[in-house]
XYZ file of C-alpha atoms in Angstrom:
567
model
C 70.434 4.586 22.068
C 70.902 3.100 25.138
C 73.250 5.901 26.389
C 69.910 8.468 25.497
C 67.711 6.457 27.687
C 69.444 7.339 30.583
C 68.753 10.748 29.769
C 65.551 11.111 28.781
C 63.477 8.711 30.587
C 64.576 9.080 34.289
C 61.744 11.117 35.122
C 59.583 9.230 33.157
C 60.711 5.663 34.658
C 60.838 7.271 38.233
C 56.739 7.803 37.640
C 55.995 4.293 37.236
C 58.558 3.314 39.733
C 56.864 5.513 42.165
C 53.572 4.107 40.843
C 54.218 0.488 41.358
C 55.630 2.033 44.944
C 51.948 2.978 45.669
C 50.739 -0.047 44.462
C 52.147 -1.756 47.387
C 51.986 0.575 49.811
C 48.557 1.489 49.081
C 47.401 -2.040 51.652
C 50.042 -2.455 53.714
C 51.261 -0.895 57.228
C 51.664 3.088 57.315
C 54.764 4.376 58.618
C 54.644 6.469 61.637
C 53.107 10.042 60.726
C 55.621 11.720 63.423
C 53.264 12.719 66.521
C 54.345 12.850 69.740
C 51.854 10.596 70.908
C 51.118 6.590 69.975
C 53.159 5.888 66.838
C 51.223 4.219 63.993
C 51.846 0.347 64.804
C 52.652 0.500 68.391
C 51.749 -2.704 70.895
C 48.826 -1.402 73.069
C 49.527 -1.489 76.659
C 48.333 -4.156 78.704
C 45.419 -3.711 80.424
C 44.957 -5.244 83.915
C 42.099 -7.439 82.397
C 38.741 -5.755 82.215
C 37.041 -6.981 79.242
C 36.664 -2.990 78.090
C 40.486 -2.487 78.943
C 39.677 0.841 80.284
C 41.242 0.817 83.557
C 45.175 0.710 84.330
C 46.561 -1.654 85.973
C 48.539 0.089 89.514
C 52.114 -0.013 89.426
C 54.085 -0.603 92.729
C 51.325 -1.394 94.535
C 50.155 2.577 93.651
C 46.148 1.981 94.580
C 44.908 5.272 92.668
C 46.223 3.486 89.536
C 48.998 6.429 88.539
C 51.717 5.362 86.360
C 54.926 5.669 86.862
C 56.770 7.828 85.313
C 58.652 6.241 81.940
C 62.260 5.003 82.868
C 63.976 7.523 80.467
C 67.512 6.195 80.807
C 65.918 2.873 80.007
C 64.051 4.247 76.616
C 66.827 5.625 74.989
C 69.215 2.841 75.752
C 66.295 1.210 74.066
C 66.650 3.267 71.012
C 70.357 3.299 70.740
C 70.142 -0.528 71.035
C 67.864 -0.475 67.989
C 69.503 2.205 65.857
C 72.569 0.593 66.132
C 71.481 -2.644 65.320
C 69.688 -1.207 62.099
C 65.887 -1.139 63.236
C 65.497 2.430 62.513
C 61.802 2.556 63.114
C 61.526 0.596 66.036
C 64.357 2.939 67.790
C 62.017 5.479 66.588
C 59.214 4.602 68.896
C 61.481 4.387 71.805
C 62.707 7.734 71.470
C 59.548 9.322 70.259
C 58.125 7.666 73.923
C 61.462 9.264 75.925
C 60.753 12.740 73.671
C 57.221 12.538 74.973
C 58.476 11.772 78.557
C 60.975 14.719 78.889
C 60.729 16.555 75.361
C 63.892 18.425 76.900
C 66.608 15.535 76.717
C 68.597 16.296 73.683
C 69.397 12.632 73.248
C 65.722 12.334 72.980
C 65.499 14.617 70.578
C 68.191 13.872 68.613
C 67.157 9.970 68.987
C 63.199 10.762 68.103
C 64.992 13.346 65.005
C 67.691 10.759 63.618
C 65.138 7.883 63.193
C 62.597 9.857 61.440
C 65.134 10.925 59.019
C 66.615 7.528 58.425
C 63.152 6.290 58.100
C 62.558 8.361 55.038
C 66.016 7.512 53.616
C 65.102 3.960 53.697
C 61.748 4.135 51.990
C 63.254 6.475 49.377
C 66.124 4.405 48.683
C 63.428 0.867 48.380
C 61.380 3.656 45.616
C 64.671 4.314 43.773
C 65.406 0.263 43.517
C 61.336 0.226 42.514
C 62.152 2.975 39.769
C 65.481 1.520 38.210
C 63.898 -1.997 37.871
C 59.584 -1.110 37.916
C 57.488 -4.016 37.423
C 54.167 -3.586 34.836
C 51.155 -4.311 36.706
C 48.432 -6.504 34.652
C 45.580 -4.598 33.666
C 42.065 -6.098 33.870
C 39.301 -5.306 30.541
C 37.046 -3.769 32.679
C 40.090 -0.970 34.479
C 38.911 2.123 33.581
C 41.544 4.512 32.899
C 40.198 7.340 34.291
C 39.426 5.580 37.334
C 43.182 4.811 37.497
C 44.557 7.963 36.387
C 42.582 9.685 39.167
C 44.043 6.783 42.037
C 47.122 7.038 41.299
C 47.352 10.792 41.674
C 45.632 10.224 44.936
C 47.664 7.213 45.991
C 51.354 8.714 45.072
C 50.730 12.075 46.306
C 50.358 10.335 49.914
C 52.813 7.930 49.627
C 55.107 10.590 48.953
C 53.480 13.285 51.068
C 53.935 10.339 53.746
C 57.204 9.937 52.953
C 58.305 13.488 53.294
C 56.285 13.817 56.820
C 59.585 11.841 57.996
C 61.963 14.500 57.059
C 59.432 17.312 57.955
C 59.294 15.907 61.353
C 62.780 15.490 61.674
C 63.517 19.234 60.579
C 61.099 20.213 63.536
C 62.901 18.046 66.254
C 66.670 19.655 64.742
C 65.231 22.959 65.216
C 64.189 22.158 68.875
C 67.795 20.555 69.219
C 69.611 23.197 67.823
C 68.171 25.737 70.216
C 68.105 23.058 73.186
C 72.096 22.284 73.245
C 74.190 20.024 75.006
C 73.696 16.846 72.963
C 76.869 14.252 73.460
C 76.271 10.942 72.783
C 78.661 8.161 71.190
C 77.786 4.958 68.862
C 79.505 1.671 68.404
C 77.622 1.778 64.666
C 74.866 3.184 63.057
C 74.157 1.714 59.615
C 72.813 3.608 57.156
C 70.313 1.905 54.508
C 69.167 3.018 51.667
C 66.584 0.816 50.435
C 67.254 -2.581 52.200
C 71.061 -1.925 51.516
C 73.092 -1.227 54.036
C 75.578 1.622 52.469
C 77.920 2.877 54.926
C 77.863 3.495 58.712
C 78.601 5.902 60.977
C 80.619 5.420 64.311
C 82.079 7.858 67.716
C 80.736 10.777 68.808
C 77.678 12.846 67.601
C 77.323 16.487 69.044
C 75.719 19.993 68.400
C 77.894 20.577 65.233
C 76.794 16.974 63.611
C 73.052 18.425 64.077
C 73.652 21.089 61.733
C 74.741 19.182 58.694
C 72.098 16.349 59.470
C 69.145 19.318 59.716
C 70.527 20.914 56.371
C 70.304 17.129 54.789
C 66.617 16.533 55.924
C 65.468 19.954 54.762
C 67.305 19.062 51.095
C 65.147 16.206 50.922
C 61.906 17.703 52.858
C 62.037 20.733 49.953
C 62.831 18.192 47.000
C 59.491 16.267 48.202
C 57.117 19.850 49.297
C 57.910 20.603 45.314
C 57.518 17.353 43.847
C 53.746 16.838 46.331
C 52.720 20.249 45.116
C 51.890 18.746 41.522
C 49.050 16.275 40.211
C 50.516 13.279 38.813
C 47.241 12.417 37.072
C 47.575 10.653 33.701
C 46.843 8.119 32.209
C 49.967 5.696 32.830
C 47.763 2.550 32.230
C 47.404 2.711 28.570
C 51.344 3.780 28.076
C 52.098 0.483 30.332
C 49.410 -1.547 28.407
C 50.745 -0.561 25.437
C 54.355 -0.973 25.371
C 54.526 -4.165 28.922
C 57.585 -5.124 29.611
C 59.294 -3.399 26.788
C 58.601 -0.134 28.601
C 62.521 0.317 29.167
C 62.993 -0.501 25.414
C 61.207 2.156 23.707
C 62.992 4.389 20.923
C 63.352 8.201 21.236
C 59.933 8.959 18.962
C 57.849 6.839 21.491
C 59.258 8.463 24.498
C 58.571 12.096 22.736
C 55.252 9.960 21.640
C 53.810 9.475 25.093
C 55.415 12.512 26.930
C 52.652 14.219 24.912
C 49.959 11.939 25.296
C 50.154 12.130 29.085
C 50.829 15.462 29.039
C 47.221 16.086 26.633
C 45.574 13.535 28.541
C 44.505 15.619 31.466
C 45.419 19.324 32.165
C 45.839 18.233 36.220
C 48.983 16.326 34.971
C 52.164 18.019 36.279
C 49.783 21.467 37.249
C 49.946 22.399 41.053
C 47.384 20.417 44.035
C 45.488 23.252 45.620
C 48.165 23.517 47.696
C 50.485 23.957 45.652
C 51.966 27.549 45.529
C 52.043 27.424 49.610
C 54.146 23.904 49.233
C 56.352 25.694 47.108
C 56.810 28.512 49.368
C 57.839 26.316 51.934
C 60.407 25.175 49.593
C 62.177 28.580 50.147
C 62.044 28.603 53.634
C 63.940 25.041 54.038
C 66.245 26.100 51.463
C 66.898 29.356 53.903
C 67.580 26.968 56.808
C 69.595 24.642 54.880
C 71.739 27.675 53.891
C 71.794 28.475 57.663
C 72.928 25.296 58.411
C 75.841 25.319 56.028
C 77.181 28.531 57.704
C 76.406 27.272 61.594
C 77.679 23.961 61.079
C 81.148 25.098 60.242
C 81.154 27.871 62.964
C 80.202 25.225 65.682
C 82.799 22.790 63.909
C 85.994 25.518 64.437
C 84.497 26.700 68.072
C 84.415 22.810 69.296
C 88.012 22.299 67.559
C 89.231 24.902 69.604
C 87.903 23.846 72.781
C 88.325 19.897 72.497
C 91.719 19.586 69.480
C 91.258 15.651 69.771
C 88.535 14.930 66.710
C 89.715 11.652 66.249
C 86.135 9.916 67.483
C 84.008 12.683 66.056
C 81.001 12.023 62.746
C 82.737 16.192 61.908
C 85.711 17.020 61.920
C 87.667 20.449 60.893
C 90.991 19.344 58.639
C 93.876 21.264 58.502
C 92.819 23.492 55.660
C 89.946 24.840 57.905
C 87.511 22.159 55.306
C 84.563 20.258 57.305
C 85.166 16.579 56.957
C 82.408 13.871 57.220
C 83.869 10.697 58.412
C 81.737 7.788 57.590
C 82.942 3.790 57.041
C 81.751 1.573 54.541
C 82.998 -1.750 53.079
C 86.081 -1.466 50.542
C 85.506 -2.470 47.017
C 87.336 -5.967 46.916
C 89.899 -7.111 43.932
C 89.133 -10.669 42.200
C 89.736 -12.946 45.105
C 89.707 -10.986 48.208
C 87.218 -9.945 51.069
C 85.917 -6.021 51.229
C 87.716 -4.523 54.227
C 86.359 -2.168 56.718
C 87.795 1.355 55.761
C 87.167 4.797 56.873
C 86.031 7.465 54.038
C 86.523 10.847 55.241
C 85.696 13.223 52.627
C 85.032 17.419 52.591
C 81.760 18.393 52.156
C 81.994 21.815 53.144
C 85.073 24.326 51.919
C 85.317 28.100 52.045
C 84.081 27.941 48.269
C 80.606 26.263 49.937
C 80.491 29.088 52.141
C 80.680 32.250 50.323
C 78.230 30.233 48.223
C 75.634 29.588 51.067
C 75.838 33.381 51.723
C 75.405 34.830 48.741
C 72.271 32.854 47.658
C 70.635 33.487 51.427
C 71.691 37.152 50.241
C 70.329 36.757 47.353
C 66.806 34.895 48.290
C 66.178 37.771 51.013
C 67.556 40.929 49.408
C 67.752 40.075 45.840
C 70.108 42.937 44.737
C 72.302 40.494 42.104
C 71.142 37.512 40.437
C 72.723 33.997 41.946
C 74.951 33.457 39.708
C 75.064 29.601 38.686
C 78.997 28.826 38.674
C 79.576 30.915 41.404
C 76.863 30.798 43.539
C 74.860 27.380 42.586
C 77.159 25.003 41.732
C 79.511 24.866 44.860
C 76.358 23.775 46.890
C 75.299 21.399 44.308
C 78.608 19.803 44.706
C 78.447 19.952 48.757
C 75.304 18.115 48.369
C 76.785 15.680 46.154
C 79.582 15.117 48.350
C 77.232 14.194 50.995
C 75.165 11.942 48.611
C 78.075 10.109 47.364
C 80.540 9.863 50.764
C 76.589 7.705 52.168
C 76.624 5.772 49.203
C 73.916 6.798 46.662
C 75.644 6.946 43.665
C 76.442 3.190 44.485
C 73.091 2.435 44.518
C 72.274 3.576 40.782
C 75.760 2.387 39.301
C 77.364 5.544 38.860
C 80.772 6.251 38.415
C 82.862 9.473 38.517
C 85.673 9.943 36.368
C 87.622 11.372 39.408
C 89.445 9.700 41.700
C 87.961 8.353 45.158
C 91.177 10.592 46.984
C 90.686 13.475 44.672
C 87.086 13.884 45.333
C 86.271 16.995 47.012
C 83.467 20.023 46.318
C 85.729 22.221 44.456
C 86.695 18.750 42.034
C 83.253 18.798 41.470
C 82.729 22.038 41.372
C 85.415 22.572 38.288
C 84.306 19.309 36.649
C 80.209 20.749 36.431
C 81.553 24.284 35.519
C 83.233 22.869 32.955
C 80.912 20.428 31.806
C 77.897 22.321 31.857
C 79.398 25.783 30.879
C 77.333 27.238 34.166
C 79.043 30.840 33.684
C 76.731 31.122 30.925
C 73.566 31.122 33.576
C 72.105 32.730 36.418
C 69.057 32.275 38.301
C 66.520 34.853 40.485
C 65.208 32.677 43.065
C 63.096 36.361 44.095
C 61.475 36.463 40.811
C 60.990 32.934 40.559
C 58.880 32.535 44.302
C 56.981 35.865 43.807
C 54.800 34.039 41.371
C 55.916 29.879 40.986
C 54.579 28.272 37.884
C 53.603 24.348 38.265
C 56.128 22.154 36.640
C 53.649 21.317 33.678
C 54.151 25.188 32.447
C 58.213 24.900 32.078
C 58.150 21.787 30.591
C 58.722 21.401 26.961
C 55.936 22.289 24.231
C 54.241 19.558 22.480
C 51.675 19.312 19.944
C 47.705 18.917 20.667
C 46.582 18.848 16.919
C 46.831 14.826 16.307
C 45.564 11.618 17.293
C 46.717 9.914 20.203
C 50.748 8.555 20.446
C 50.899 10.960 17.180
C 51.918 14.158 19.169
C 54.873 14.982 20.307
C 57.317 17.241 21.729
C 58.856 20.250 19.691
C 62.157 19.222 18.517
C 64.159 20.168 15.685
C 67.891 19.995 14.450
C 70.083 21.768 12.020
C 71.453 18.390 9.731
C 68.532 17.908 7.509
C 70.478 15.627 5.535
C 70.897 13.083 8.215
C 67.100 13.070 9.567
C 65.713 9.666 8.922
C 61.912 8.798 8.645
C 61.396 9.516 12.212
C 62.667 12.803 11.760
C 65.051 12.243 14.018
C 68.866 12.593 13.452
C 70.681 9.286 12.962
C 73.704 10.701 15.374
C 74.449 9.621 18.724
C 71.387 8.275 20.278
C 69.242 9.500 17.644
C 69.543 13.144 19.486
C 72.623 14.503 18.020
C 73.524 14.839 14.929
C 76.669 13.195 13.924
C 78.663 16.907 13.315
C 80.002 17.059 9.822
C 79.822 20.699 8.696
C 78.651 19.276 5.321
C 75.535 18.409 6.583
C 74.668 21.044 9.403
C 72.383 24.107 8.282
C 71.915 27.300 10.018
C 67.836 27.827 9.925
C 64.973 29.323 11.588
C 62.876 26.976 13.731
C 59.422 26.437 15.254
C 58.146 28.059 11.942
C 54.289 28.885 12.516
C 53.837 28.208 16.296
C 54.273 30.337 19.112
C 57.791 29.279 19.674
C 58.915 30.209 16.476
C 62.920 31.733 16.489
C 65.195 33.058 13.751
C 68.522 31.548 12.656
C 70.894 32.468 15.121
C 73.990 32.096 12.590
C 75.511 29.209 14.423
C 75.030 25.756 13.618
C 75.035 23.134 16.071
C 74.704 19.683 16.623
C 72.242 19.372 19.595
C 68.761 19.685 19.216
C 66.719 22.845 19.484
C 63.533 22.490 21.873
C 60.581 24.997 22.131
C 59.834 25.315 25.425
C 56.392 26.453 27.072
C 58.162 28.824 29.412
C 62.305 29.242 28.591
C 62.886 31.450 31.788
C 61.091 29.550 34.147
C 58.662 31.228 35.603
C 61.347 34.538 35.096
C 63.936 31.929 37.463
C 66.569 31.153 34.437
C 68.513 34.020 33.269
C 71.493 33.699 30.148
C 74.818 35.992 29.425
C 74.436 37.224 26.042
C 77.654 38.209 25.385
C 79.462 34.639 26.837
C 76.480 33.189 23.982
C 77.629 35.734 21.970
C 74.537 36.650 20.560
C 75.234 40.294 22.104
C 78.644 42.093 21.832
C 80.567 43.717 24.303
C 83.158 42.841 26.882
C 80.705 42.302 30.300
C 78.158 40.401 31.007
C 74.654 41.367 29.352
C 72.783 38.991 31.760
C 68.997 38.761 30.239
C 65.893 36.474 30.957
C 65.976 33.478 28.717
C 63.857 33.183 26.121
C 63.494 30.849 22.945
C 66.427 32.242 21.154
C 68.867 32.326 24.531
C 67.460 29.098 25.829
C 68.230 27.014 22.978
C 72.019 29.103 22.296
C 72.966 28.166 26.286
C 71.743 24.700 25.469
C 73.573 24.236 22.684
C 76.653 25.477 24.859
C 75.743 23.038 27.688
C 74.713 19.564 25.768
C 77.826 20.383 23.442
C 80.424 20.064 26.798
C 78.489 16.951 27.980
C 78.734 15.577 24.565
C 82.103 15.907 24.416
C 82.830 14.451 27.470
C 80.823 11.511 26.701
C-alpha cells in the first residue's frame, strides 16, 4: 500500500503542504515583488535628521542636495559578494539598485535576473520539504469551514502567485539580456539551494550562451506556476485534516478516492479556473514558445562561442565532442561508510540533437499545427532535457529518488528510451493547437466521481476486471489494492460504467489495471491515442484518434501495465 501512496496522493499531500506553506507565510515578511524601484524590506536611507526625513542630506559638500550618482562597480561587487556567499535575496537588492542605476550593464541584469530566479527556487524547494513532511494545523470549535475554505484559496493563490512573480521577473530581465549582449562575468561559487539545502554549486565563467538555458529554466517553472494560479483551490481541507490528524499520510486507497470526491462536491470553485484563468493559461503557451526558443539559441550560441574561444574548461556550458551541450555543475560526492563527501564535478548533457529536432517540431507544431506532437518523438526528449537539468541541480535528491540508471550513463536519450519504454508513449499524441483554442480548468479533466451520497461516501469511478478478488471495499486485493494480482482465472472481460455517462463496452482484453471514467478523456481535445498500436482498429499505420472512454482506458492499460512491470 505504501508503494500506491506515492502515487496517488502527491497532488493531494502537495495541497496541504502548500496550505500549511500559506499558513506561515500568510504574517511574515513578503519577498520582493520584482520592481525596479525600493525592494520590499529594504533599509530606508538615512535622512540628514529632520524629524519629517524629507530632505537629503548633500553629498560632497553638493549644497543643492543632488545625489551622487550610485557607485555601480561598487553594487555589483556587492551582489556577487552576496550570491556567492549564498544570500540570494540580499544580492538581489544590490543588483536590482545597479539595474536601476544603469539598466544597460548586463552584469546588472544578469545579477538583478539570477537572484530573482534563485529566490523562487529556494521558496519552492522550503514548499516541497513543507509538502513531503506537512504538519496538521489544530482547528478551533468555532473555525468555520467555509470561512477557511474561502482563505485558503485566497492565501495560496498569492503565495504562489508571489512565488512565480520571481521567475516572471526573471524571464523579463533574460529577455532584456539576451537582446543586450556582452555579459562575461566569472564566480568563485554560487550555491544553489533548494529549500534551506544547499544542492550543488556552480563555478567559472557565465556568458550569453549560459543565459539561454537559465531563461528556458525560469519560463519552465514561470508556466508550471501561471497554470497551477489559474485554478481555485477552494475546499474544504479543514474537515479532511480534522478528520483523519496526523494519520493523514496513513489513509487507505477508499479514503483517498473518499475525500477526492468530497472536496471535489464541496464547492464547484475547487480546481475550476480564477477569472483569470484562460489568459494565465495562454501565457502558458507563450513561455513554452520561448523556452523552445531557448533550447534552439542556446546550442547555436554554445557551437559559435566554441569556435571562437576552443578553451571551455572554466565555462557553466560547454559543447562535448559529440556536438551535446554539457552543464557542468559541482556538488558533494555521496560518501562510503567511513569517509568524507568529496568535492566532484558533475557534468552531464542536457541538450542532444534528439532535444533539438524535438524543440522544433513542437514550436512547429504550437504555431502551424499541421501534425499532432507526437509524444515519444516529440514530448518526451524535452521531458527528459528538463529532467536532466532537474536532477544534474539536485532535486531528485531532495525527494529521495533514485534512478535505476547509472550516474555515468545518465543522459536525455537514457531517459528518453527508459520513459518510451516505460510508459509506451508511441501509443499517444497531443494537439497543443486544439488544446489552447479553448483550455478547460483542471477540475473538468479530472476523474468522474459520484454526487448521489452522503459525505466521505462518494467516490471516484473505478472499476476492475477480477471480480473474484474484490474485497468489501470493492477494491482489488492486488498490489496496493489497485491492481489486481493477474491470474487469468480470475480476470473477466466486461463492460463498465454501466448506467452513467461514462459507460464503455468490453473491449475483449482483460487487464489488470483499473479502468477510470474520466470527465473529459481527451483533455480538452489535447490527448490523442493510436488505435491500431491499441489495437482496437486494424491496419498497418497509425489511426491516430481523440481519446475517449474506450481509448483512454486501452492506452492506460498499456501504460500502468509497463510501469507495473517495472516495479
Amino acid at each position: 500500500m505504501k508503494a500506491l501512496k506515492y502515487v496517488v496522493l502527491p497532488l493531494f499531500v502537495l495541497l496541504i503542504g502548500l496550505f500549511v506553506s500559506a499558513c506561515g507565510s500568510s504574517g511574515g515578511n513578503s519577498q520582493p515583488d520584482g520592481d525596479t524601484d525600493t525592494p520590499d524590506g529594504d533599509v530606508e536611507e538615512p535622512t540628514d535628521g529632520d524629524t519629517d526625513g524629507d530632505t537629503e542630506k548633500p553629498v560632497d559638500g553638493d549644497e543643492d542636495g543632488d545625489a551622487e550618482a550610485p557607485d555601480i562597480e561598487s553594487l555589483v561587487e556587492s551582489g556577487v559578494f552576496w550570491l556567492e556567499n549564498g544570500e540570494a535575496q540580499i544580492a538581489g537588492e544590490f543588483f536590482m539598485e545597479a539595474y536601476a542605476a544603469v539598466p544597460d550593464d548586463p552584469r546588472a541584469v544578469f545579477g538583478y535576473a539570477l537572484t530573482e530566479s534563485m529566490v523562487g527556487l529556494e521558496t519552492l524547494g522550503m514548499i516541497i520539504q513543507v509538502a513531503l513532511q506537512p504538519k496538521v494545523p489544530e482547528k478551533s470549535q468555532d473555525d468555520d469551514p467555509s470561512d477557511f475554505a474561502e482563505w485558503i484559496d485566497k492565501e495560496l493563490v498569492k503565495t504562489l502567485g508571489e512565488l512565480n512573480a520571481h521567475f516572471m521577473k526573471s524571464v523579463e530581465l533574460y529577455s532584456e539580456l539576451k537582446t543586450l549582449g556582452g555579459l562575461n562575468m566569472t564566480f568563485t561559487r554560487i550555491p544553489i539551494y533548494l529549500g534551506i539545502h544547499e544542492t550543488v554549486w556552480i563555478t567559472g565563467e557565465i556568458d550569453d550562451t549560459d543565459v539561454y538555458v537559465l531563461d528556458g529554466i525560469s519560463r519552465m517553472m514561470a508556466m508550471v506556476f501561471e497554470f497551477v494560479t489559474a485554478h481555485h483551490v477552494k475546499s474544504d481541507l479543514y474537515t479532511v485534516i480534522g478528520m483523519f490528524g496526523s494519520d493523514m499520510l496513513d489513509v487507505d486507497l477508499p479514503a483517498i478516492l473518499n475525500i477526492v470526491a468530497y472536496l471535489l462536491n464541496y464547492d464547484e470553485d475547487f480546481l475550476a479556473f480564477q477569472d483569470d484563468g484562460s489568459a494565465k493559461v495562454d501565457r502558458t503557451r507563450e513561455l513554452l514558445l520561448g523556452a523552445l526558443d531557448d533550447v534552439l539559441a542556446a546550442m547555436v550560441s554554445a557551437e559559435s562561442e566554441r569556435r571562437d574561444d576552443p578553451d571551455q574548461s572554466d565555462d557553466f556550458l560547454t559543447v562535448d565532442e559529440n556536438g551535446e551541450l554539457v552543464m557542468n555543475i559541482w556538488r558533494y560526492s555521496t560518501p562510503e561508510e567511513g569517509e568524507e563527501p568529496q568535492e566532484e564535478l558533475a557534468a552531464r548533457v542536457i541538450i542532444d540533437a534528439d532535444t533539438i529536432l524535438a524543440a522544433n517540431a513542437l514550436k512547429n507544431h504550437i504555431l502551424v499545427g499541421d501534425d499532432l506532437a507526437y509524444v515519444d518523438q516529440t514530448v518526451s526528449p524535452l521531458i527528459s532535457a528538463a529532467a536532466m537539468v532537474a536532477i544534474t541541480c539536485g532535486l531528485l535528491d531532495l525527494v529521495g529518488v533514485d534512478l535505476p540508471i547509472p550516474d555515468a550513463a545518465l543522459s536525455p536519450s537514457t531517459l528518453t528510451t527508459l520513459l518510451n519504454g516505460l510508459m509506451k508513449f508511441n501509443l499517444l499524441a497531443l494537439d497543443f493547437q486544439a488544446y489552447y483554442a479553448d483550455p478547460k480548468p483542471l477540475r473538468e479533466m479530472l476523474p468522474a466521481w459520484t454526487s448521489d451520497k452522503p459525505e466521505f461516501e462518494n467516490s471516484l469511478y473505478l472499476e476492475w476486471e477480477c471480480p473474484d478478488e474484490l474485497t468489501d471495499d470493492g477494491l482489488p486485493d492486488g498490489s496496493g489494492g489497485f491492481f489486481c494480482a493477474g491470474d487469468e482465472d480470475t480476470l473477466v472481460d466486461a463492460a463498465h460504467f454501466a448506467g452513467t455517462p461514462y459507460a464503455i463496452e468490453a473491449d475483449e482484453h482483460t487487464v489488470t489495471t483499473p479502468y477510470i471514467a474520466m470527465s473529459d478523456p481527451s483533455f480538452a481535445g489535447l490527448l490523442y491515442v493510436d488505435w491500431v498500436g491499441l489495437r482496437l482498429a486494424e491496419g498497418e499505420e497509425a489511426d491516430w484518434r481523440e481519446a475517449d472512454q474506450y481509448s483512454f482506458n486501452a492506452a492506460l492499460a498499456k501504460v500502468l501495465s509497463g510501469i507495473l512491470s517495472f516495479l
